[in-house]
Structure formats: structure tokens, C-alpha cells
JSON list of C-alpha atoms in Angstrom, two decimals:
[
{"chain": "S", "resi": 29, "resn": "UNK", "atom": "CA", "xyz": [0.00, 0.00, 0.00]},
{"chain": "S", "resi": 30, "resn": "UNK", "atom": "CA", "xyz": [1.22, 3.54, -0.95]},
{"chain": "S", "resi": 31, "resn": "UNK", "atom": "CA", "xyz": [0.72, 6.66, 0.51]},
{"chain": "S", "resi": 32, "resn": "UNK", "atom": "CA", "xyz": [1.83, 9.74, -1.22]},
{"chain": "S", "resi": 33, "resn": "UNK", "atom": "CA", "xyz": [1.94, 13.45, -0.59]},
{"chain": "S", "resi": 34, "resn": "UNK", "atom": "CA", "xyz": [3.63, 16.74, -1.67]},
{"chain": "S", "resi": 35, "resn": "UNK", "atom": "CA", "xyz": [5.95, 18.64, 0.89]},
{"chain": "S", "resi": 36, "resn": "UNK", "atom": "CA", "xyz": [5.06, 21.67, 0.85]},
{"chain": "S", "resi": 37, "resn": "UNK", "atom": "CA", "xyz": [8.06, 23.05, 2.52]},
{"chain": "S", "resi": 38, "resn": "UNK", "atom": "CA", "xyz": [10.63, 21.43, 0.42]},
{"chain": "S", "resi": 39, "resn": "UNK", "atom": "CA", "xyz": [7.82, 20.71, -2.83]},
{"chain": "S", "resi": 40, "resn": "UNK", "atom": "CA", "xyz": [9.71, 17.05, -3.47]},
{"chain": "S", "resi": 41, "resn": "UNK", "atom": "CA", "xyz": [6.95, 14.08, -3.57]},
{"chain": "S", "resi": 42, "resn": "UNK", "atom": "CA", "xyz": [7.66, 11.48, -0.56]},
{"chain": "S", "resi": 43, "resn": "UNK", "atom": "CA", "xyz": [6.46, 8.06, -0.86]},
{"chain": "S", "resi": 44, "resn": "UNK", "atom": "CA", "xyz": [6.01, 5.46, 1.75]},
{"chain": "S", "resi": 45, "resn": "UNK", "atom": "CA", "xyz": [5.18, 1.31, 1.67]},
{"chain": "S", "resi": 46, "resn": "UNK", "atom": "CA", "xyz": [4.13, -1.21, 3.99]},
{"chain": "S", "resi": 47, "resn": "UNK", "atom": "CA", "xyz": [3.40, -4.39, 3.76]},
{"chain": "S", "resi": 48, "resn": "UNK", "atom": "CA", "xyz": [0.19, -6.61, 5.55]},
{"chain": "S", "resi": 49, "resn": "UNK", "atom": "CA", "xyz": [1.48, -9.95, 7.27]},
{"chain": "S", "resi": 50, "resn": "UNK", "atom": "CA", "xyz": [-0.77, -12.81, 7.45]},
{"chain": "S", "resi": 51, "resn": "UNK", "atom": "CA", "xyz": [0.03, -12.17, 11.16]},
{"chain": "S", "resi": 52, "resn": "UNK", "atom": "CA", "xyz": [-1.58, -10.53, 14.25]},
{"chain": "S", "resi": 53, "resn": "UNK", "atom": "CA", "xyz": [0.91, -8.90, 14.92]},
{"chain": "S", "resi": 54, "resn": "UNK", "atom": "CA", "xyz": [2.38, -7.87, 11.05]},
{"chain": "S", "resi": 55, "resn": "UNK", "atom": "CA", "xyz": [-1.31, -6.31, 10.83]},
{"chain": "S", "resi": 56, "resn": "UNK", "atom": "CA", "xyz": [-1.68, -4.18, 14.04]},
{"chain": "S", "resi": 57, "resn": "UNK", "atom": "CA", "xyz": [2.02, -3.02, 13.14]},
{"chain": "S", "resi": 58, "resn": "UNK", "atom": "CA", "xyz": [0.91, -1.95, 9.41]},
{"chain": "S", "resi": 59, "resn": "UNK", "atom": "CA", "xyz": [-2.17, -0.29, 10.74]},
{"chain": "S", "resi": 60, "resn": "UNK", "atom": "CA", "xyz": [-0.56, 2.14, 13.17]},
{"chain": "S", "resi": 61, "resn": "UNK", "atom": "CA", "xyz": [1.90, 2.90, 10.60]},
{"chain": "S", "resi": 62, "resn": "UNK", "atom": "CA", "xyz": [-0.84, 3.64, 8.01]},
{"chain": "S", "resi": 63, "resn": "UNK", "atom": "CA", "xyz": [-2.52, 5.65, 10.74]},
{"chain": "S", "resi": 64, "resn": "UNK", "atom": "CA", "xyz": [0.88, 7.61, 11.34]},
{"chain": "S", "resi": 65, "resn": "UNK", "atom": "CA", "xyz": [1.43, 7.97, 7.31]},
{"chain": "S", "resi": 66, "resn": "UNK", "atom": "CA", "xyz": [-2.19, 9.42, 6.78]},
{"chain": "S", "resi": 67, "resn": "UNK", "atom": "CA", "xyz": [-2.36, 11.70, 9.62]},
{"chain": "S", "resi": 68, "resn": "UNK", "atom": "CA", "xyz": [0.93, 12.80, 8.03]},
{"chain": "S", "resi": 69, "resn": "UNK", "atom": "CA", "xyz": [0.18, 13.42, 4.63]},
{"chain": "S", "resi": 70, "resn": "UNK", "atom": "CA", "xyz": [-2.84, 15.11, 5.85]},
{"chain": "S", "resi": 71, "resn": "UNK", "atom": "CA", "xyz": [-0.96, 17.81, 7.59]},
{"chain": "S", "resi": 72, "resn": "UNK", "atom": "CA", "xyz": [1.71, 18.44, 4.81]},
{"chain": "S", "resi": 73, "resn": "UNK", "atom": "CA", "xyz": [-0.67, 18.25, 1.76]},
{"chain": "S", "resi": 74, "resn": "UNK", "atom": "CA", "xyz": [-0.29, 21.78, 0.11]},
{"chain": "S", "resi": 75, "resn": "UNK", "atom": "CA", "xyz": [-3.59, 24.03, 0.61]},
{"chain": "S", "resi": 76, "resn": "UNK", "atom": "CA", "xyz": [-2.85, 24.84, -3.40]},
{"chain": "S", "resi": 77, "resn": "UNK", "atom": "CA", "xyz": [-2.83, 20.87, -4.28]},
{"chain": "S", "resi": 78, "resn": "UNK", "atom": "CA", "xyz": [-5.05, 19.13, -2.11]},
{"chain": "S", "resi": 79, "resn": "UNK", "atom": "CA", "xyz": [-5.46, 15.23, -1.57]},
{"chain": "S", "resi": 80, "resn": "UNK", "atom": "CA", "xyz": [-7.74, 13.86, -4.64]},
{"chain": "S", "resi": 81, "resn": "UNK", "atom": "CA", "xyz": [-10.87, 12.82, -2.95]},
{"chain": "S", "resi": 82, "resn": "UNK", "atom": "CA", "xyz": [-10.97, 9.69, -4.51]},
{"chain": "S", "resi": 83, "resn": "UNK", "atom": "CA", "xyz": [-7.01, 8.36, -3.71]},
{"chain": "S", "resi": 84, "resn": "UNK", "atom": "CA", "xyz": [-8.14, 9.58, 0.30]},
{"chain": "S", "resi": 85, "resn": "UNK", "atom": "CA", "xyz": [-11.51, 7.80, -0.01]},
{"chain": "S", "resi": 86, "resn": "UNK", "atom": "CA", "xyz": [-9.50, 4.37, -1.18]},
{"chain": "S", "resi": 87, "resn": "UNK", "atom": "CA", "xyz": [-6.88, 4.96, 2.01]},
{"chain": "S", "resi": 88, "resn": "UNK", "atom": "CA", "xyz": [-9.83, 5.13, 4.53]},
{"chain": "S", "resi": 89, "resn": "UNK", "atom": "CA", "xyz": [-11.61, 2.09, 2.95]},
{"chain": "S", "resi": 90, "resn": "UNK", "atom": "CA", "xyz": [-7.83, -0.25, 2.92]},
{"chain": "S", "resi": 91, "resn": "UNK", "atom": "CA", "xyz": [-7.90, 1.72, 6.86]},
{"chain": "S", "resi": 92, "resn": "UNK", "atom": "CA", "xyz": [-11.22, 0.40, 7.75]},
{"chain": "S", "resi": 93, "resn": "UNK", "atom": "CA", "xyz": [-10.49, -2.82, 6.12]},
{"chain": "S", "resi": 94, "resn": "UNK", "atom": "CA", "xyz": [-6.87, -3.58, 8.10]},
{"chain": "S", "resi": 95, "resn": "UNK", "atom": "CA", "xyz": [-9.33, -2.52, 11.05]},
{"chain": "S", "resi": 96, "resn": "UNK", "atom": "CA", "xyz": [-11.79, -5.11, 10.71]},
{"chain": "S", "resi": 97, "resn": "UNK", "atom": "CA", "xyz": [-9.16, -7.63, 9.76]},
{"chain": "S", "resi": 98, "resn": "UNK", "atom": "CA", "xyz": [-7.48, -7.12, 13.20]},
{"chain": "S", "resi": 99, "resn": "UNK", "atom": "CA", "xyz": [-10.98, -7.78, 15.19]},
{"chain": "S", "resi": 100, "resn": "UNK", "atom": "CA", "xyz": [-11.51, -10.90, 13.02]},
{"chain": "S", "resi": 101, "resn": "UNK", "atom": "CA", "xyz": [-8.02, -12.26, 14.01]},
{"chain": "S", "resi": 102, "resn": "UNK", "atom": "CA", "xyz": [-9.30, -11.60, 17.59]},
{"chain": "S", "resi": 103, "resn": "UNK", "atom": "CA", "xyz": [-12.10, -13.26, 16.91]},
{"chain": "S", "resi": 104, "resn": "UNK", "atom": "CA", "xyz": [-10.46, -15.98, 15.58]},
{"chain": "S", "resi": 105, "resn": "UNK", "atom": "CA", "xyz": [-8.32, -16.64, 18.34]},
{"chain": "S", "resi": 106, "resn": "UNK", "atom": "CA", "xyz": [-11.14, -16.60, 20.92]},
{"chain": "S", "resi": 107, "resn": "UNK", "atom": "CA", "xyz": [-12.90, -19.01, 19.26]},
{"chain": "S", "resi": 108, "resn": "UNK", "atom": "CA", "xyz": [-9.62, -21.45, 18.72]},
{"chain": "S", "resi": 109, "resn": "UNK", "atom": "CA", "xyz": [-8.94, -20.99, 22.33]},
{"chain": "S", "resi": 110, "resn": "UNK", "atom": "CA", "xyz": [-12.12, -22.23, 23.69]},
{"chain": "S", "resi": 111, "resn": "UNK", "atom": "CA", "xyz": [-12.47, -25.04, 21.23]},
{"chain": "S", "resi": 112, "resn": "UNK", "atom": "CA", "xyz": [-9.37, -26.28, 22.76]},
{"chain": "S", "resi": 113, "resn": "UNK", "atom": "CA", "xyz": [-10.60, -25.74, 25.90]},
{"chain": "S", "resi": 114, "resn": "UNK", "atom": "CA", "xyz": [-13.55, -27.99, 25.13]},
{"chain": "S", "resi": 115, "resn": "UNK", "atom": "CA", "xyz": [-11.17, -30.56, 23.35]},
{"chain": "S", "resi": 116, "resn": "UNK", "atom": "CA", "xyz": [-9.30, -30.91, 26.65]},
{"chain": "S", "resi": 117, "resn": "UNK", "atom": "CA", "xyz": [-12.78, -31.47, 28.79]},
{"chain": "S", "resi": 118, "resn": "UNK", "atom": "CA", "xyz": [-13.96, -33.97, 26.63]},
{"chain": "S", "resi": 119, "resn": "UNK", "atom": "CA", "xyz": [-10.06, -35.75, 26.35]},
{"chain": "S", "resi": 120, "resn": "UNK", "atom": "CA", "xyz": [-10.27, -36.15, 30.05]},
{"chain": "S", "resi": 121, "resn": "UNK", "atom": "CA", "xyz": [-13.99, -37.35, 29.99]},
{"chain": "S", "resi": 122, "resn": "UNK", "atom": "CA", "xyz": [-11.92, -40.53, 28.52]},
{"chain": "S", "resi": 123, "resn": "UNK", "atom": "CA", "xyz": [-10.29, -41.43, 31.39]},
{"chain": "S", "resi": 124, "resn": "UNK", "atom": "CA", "xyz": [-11.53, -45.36, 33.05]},
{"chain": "S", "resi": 125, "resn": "UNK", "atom": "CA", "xyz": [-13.68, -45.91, 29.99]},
{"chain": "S", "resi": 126, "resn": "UNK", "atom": "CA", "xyz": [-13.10, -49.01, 27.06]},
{"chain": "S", "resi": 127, "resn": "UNK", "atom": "CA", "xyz": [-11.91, -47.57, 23.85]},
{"chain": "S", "resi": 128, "resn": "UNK", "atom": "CA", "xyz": [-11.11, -48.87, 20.46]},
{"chain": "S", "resi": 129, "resn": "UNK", "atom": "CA", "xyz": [-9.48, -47.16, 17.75]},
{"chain": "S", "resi": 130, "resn": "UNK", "atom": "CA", "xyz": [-7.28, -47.47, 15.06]},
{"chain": "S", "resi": 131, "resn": "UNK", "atom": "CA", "xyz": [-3.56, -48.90, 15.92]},
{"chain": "S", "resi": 132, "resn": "UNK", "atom": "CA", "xyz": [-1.94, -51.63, 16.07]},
{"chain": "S", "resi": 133, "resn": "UNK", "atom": "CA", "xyz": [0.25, -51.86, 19.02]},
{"chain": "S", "resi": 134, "resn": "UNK", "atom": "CA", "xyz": [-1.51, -53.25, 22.25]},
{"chain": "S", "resi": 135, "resn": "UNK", "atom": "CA", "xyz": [-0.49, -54.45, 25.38]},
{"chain": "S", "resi": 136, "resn": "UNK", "atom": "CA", "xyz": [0.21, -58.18, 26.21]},
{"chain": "S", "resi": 137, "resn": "UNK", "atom": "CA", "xyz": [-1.22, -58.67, 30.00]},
{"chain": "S", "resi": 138, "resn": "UNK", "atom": "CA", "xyz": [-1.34, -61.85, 31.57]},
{"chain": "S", "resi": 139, "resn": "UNK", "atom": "CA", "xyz": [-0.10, -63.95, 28.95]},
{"chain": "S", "resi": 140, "resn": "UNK", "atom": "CA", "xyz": [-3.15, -62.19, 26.95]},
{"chain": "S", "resi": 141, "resn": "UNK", "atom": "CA", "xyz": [-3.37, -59.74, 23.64]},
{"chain": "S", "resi": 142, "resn": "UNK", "atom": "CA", "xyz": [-6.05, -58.75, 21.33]},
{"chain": "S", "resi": 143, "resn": "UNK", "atom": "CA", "xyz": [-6.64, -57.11, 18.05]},
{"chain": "S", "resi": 144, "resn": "UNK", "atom": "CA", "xyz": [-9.60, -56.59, 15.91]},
{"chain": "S", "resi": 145, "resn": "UNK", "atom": "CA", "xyz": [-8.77, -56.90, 12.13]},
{"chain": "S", "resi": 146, "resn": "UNK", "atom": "CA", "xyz": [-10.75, -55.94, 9.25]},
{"chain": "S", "resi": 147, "resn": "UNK", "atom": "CA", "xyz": [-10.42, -58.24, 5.74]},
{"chain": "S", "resi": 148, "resn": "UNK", "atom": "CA", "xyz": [-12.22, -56.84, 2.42]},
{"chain": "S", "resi": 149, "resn": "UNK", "atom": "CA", "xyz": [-11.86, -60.47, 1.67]},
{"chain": "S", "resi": 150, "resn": "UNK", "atom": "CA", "xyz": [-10.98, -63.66, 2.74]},
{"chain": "S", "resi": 151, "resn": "UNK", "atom": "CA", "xyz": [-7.70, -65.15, 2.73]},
{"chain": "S", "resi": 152, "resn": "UNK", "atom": "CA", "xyz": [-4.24, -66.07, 4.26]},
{"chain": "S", "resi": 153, "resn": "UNK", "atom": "CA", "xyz": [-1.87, -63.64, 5.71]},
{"chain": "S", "resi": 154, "resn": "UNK", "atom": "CA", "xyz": [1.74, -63.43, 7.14]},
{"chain": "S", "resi": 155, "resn": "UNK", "atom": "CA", "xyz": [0.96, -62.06, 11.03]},
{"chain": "S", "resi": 156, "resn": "UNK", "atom": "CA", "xyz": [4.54, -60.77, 12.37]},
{"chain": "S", "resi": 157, "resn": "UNK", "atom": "CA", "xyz": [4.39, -59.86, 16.32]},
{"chain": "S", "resi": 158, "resn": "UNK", "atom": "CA", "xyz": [7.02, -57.27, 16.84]},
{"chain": "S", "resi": 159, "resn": "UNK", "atom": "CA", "xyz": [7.79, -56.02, 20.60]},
{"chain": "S", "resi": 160, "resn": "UNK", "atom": "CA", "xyz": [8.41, -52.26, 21.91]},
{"chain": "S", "resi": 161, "resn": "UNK", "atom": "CA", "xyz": [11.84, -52.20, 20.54]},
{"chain": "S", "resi": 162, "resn": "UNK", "atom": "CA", "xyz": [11.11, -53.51, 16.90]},
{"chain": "S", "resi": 163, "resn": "UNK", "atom": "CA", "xyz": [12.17, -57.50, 17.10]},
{"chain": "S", "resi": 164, "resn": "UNK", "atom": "CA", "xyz": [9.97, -59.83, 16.22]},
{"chain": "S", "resi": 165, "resn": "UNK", "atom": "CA", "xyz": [8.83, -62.39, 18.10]},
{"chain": "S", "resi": 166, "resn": "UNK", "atom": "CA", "xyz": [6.40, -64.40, 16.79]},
{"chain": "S", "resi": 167, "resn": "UNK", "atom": "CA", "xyz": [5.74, -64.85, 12.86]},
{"chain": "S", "resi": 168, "resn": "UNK", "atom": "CA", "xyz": [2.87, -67.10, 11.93]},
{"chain": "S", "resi": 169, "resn": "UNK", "atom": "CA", "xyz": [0.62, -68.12, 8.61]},
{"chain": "S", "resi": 170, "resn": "UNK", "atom": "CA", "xyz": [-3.61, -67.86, 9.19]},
{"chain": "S", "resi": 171, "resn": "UNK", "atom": "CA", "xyz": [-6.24, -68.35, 7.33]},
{"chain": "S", "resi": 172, "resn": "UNK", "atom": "CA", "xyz": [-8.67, -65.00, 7.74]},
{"chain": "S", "resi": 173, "resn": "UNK", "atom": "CA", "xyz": [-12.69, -64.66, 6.76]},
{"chain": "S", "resi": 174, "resn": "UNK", "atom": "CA", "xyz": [-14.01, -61.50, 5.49]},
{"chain": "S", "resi": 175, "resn": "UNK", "atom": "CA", "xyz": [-14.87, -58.73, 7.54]},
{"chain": "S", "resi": 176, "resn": "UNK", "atom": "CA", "xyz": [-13.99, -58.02, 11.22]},
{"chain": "S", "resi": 177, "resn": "UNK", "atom": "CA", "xyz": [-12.36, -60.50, 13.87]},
{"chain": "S", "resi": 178, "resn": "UNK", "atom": "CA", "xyz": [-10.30, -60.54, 16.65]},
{"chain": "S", "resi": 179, "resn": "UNK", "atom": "CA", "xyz": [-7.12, -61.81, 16.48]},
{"chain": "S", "resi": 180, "resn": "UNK", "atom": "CA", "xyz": [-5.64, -63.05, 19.81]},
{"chain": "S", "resi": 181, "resn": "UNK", "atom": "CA", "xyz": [-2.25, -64.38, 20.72]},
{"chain": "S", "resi": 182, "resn": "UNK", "atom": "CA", "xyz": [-1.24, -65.97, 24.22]},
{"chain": "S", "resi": 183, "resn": "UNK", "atom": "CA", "xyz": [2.31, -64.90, 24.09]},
{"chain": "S", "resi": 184, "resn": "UNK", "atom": "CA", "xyz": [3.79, -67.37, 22.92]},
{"chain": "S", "resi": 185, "resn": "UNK", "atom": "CA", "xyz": [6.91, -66.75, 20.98]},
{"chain": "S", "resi": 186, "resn": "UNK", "atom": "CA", "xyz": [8.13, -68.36, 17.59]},
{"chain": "S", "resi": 187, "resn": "UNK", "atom": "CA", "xyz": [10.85, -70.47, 19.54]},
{"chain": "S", "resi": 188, "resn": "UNK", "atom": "CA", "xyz": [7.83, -71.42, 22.01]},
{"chain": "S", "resi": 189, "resn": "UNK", "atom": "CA", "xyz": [9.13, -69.47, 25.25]},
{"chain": "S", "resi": 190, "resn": "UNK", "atom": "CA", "xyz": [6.35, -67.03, 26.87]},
{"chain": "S", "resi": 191, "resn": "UNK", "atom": "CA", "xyz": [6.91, -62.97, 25.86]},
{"chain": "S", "resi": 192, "resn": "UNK", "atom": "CA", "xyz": [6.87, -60.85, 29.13]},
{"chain": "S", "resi": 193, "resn": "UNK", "atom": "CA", "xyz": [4.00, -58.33, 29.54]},
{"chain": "S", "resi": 194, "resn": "UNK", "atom": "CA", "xyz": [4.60, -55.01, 27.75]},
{"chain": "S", "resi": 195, "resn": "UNK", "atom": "CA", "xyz": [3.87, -53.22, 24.13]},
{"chain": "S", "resi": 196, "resn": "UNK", "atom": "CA", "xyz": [3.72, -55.20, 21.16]},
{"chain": "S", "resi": 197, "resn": "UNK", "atom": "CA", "xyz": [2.89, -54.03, 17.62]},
{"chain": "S", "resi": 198, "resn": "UNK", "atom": "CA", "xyz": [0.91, -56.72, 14.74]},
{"chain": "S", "resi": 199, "resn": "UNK", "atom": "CA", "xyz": [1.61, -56.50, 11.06]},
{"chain": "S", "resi": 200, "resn": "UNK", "atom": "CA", "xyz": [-0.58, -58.54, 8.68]},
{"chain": "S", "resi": 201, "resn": "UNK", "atom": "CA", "xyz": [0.75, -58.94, 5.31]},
{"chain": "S", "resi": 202, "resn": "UNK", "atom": "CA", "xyz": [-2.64, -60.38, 3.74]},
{"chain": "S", "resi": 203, "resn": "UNK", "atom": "CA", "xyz": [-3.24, -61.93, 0.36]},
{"chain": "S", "resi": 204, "resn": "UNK", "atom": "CA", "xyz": [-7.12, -63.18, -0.93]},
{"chain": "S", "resi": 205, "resn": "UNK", "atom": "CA", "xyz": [-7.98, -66.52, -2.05]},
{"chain": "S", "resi": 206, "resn": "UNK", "atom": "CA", "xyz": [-6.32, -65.44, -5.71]},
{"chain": "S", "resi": 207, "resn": "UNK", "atom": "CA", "xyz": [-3.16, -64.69, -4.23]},
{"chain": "S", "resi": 208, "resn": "UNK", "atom": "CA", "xyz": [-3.65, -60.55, -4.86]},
{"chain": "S", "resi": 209, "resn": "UNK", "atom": "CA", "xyz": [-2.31, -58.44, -2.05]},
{"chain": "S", "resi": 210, "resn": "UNK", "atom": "CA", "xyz": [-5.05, -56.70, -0.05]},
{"chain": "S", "resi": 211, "resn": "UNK", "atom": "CA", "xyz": [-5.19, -54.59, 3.07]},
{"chain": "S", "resi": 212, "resn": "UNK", "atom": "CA", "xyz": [-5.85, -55.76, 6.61]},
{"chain": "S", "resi": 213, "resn": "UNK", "atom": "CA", "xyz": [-7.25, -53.09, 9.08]},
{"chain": "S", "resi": 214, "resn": "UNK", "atom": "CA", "xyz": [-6.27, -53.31, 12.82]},
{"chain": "S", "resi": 215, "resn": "UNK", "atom": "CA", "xyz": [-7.81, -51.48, 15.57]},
{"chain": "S", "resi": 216, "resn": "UNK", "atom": "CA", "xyz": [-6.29, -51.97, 19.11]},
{"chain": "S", "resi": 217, "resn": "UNK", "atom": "CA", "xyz": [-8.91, -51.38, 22.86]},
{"chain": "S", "resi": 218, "resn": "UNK", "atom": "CA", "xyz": [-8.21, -51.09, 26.18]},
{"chain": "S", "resi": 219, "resn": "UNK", "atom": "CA", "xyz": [-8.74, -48.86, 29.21]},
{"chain": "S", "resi": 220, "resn": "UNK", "atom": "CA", "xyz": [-7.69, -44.87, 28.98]},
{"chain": "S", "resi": 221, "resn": "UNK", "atom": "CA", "xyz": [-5.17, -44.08, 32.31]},
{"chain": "S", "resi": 222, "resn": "UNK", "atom": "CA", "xyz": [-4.33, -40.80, 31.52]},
{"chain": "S", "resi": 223, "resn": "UNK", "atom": "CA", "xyz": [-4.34, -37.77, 29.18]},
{"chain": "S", "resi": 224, "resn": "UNK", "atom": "CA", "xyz": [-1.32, -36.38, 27.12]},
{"chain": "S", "resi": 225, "resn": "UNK", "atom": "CA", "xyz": [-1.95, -32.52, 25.85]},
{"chain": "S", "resi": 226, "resn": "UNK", "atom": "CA", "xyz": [1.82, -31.60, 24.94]},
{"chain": "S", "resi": 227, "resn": "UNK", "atom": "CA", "xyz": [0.70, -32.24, 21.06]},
{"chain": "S", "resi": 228, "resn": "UNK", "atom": "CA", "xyz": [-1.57, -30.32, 18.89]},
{"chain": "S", "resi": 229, "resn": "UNK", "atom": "CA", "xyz": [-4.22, -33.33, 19.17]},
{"chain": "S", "resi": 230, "resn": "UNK", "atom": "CA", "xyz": [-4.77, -34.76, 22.57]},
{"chain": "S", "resi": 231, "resn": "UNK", "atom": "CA", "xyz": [-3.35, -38.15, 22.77]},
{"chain": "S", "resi": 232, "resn": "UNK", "atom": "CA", "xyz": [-5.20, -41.06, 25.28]},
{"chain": "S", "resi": 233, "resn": "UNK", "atom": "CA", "xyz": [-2.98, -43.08, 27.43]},
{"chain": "S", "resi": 234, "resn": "UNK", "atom": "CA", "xyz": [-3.17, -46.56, 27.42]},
{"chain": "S", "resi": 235, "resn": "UNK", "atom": "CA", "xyz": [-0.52, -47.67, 29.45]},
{"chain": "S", "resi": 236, "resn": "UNK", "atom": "CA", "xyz": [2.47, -45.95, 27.06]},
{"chain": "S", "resi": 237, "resn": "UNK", "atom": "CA", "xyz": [0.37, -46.24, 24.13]},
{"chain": "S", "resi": 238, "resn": "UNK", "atom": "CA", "xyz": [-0.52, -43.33, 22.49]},
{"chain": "S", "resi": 239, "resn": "UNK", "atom": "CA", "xyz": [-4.21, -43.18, 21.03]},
{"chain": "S", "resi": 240, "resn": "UNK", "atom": "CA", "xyz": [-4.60, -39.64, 19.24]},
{"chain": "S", "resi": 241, "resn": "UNK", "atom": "CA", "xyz": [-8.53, -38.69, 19.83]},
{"chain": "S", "resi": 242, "resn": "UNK", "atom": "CA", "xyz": [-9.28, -38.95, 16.58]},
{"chain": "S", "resi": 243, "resn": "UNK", "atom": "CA", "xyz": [-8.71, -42.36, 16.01]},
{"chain": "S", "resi": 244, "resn": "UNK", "atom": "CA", "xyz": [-11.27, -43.31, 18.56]},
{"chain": "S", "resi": 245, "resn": "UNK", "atom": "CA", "xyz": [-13.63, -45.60, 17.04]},
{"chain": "S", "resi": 246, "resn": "UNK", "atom": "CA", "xyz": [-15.98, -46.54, 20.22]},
{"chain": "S", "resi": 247, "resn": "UNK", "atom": "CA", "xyz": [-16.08, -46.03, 23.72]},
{"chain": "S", "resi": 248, "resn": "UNK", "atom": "CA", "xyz": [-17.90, -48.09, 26.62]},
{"chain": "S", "resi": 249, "resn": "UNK", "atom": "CA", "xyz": [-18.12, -47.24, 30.56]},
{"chain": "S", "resi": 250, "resn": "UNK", "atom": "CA", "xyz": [-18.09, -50.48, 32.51]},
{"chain": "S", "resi": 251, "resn": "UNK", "atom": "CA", "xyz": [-20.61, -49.42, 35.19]}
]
């Protein structure tokens, strides 16, 4: 945006620029400065050669519009901060209740582990059992059906010793009955302990598994 005015002490032509930012801040510092540059020209405009009416009418309107822009960012910021407000209320509403979501590492307790799997088809499929540090454990062929089932493993590891309780992540590399790749869908459950809010979604504990919110896919409150 330019403003420009004639001097009419020295008669040289002065011209100034500044530039919007997408930011807060970059705006309220552009509109005091247009403020300043107006109220400027406005005293040194020569009484012989006034301001055209029409370039001062387009200044106030770009002033009135860097105006409103600033109370919209306000606004704006308002209405972010209580959404996240409400996000964190309902995160912690989580807290003791069943979930399941999308994942696939869950928690081996008492010799125990569960995951609910999703085929388009049926078919076979390559499960691989990896723990919390990325070794695999147990590897094993199964015949799947179409549609959702739970897939559960005792613990029992590919050399036939017993895993210890802790994390363990499933991959299913699945194949229907005419040997084309397709895509398995795993979704993990258990009980929310806690509450991490140091990301930009909330993230449910379970245990040290991390569920981001979104990928809740059903809750249930034992009573």
C-alpha cells in the first residue's frame, strides 16, 4: 500500500510502503503505521494541491479494512482458544472408559493380547508380532474370513518361550484366495489411564500407548 503526498516546505513528492502480514501482529504493526502515514500526509498536503478525494476515499476504505481484519483475528483466536478448551474437557472425559481405535500396538497382560482386524476379503496372511523395541517375536501363517475379527495371541513366541507383559505391535501382510495383495485393518482397545496434551491433538494413554482422539472408534463405561 502507498501513501503519497507533496511537501510543501521542500515541494519534493515522498512516498512510503508497507506491507500486511498474514500475522496478528504484522497487521496491528501496518495499521498504526498507516494511521501515522495518513495523519501525516494530511498535515503536509499543500492548501494549493489538495489530496484527490478519490485516492483519500481508497486509504480510509484499505484503513477500515486492516481494522476489521485485526478484530476478526481476535475473533479468531477466541474461538480457537475455547475449542481447545472444550477438546481438553472432553479428552479427560476418557479417562476409566473401554476404547477402540485405530492402531496396532496393544499391550500383552497376563499372557493375553487382542486385536480386531478388518479383511475386504478372505484369505491367508503373514501375522509378524514385533515387541516395543522392533524385534519380532512371533511370525505365523492364518487363514482370515471377510470382515472383522479378533485376532488373539497368548504370548507365545516363535521359539515357544512365553513374551513378558509389555507393548507389542501386529503387522498382517494379507493376500485373498487369488493370491492378490489386499489390506488388513487393525484397531487396538483397552482402558484410557491418563491424558497427554503436549501435542496439537490430545493423545489417550493406554498404558504408554498413544491413542490420538481422533482415532477413537468406540467407547464403553463399565458401570
Amino acid at each position: 500500500m502507498a501513501v503519497s503526498g507533496t511537501n510543501s516546505s521542500t515541494g519534493t513528492s515522498t512516498t512510503n510502503n508497507t506491507n500486511v502480514s498474514g500475522g496478528t501482529t504484522g497487521i496491528a504493526n501496518n495499521f498504526d503505521q498507516f494511521l501515522t502515514l495518513l495523519t501525516t500526509q494530511l498535515k503536509n498536503q499543500s492548501p494549493l494541491d489538495p489530496l484527490d478525494t478519490n485516492q483519500f476515499t481508497a486509504q480510509l476504505v484499505q484503513f477500515a479494512g486492516v481494522e476489521q481484519q485485526l478484530k476478526t483475528n481476535e475473533t479468531l483466536s477466541s474461538l480457537l482458544s475455547l475449542n481447545a478448551a472444550g477438546t481438553a474437557t472432553s479428552a479427560v472425559g476418557f479417562i476409566g472408559a473401554k476404547i477402540t481405535a485405530d492402531g496396532a500396538t496393544t499391550r500383552l497382560i497376563d499372557g493375553k493380547a487382542e486385536w480386531k482386524v478388518n479383511m475386504p476379503s478372505a484369505g491367508t496372511a503373514t501375522v509378524t508380532i514385533k515387541d516395543s523395541k522392533g524385534n519380532v517375536v512371533q511370525t505365523a501363517t492364518k487363514t482370515l474370513v471377510a470382515g472383522d475379527q479378533t485376532y488373539s495371541w497368548d504370548g507365545t513366541t516363535s521359539i515357544g518361550s512365553k513374551a513378558p507383559d509389555g507393548e507389542y505391535t501386529i503387522t498382517i501382510d494379507a493376500k485373498n484366495v487369488a493370491g492378490e495383495s489386499i489390506t488388513a485393518k487393525t484397531q487396538i482397545s483397552g482402558i484410557v489411564d491418563g491424558v497427554d496434551f503436549t501435542s496439537s491433538i490430545p493423545m489417550l494413554k493406554i498404558g504408554s500407548i498413544s491413542v490420538p482422539i481422533d482415532k477413537v472408534k468406540s467407547v464403553v463405561r463399565s458401570e
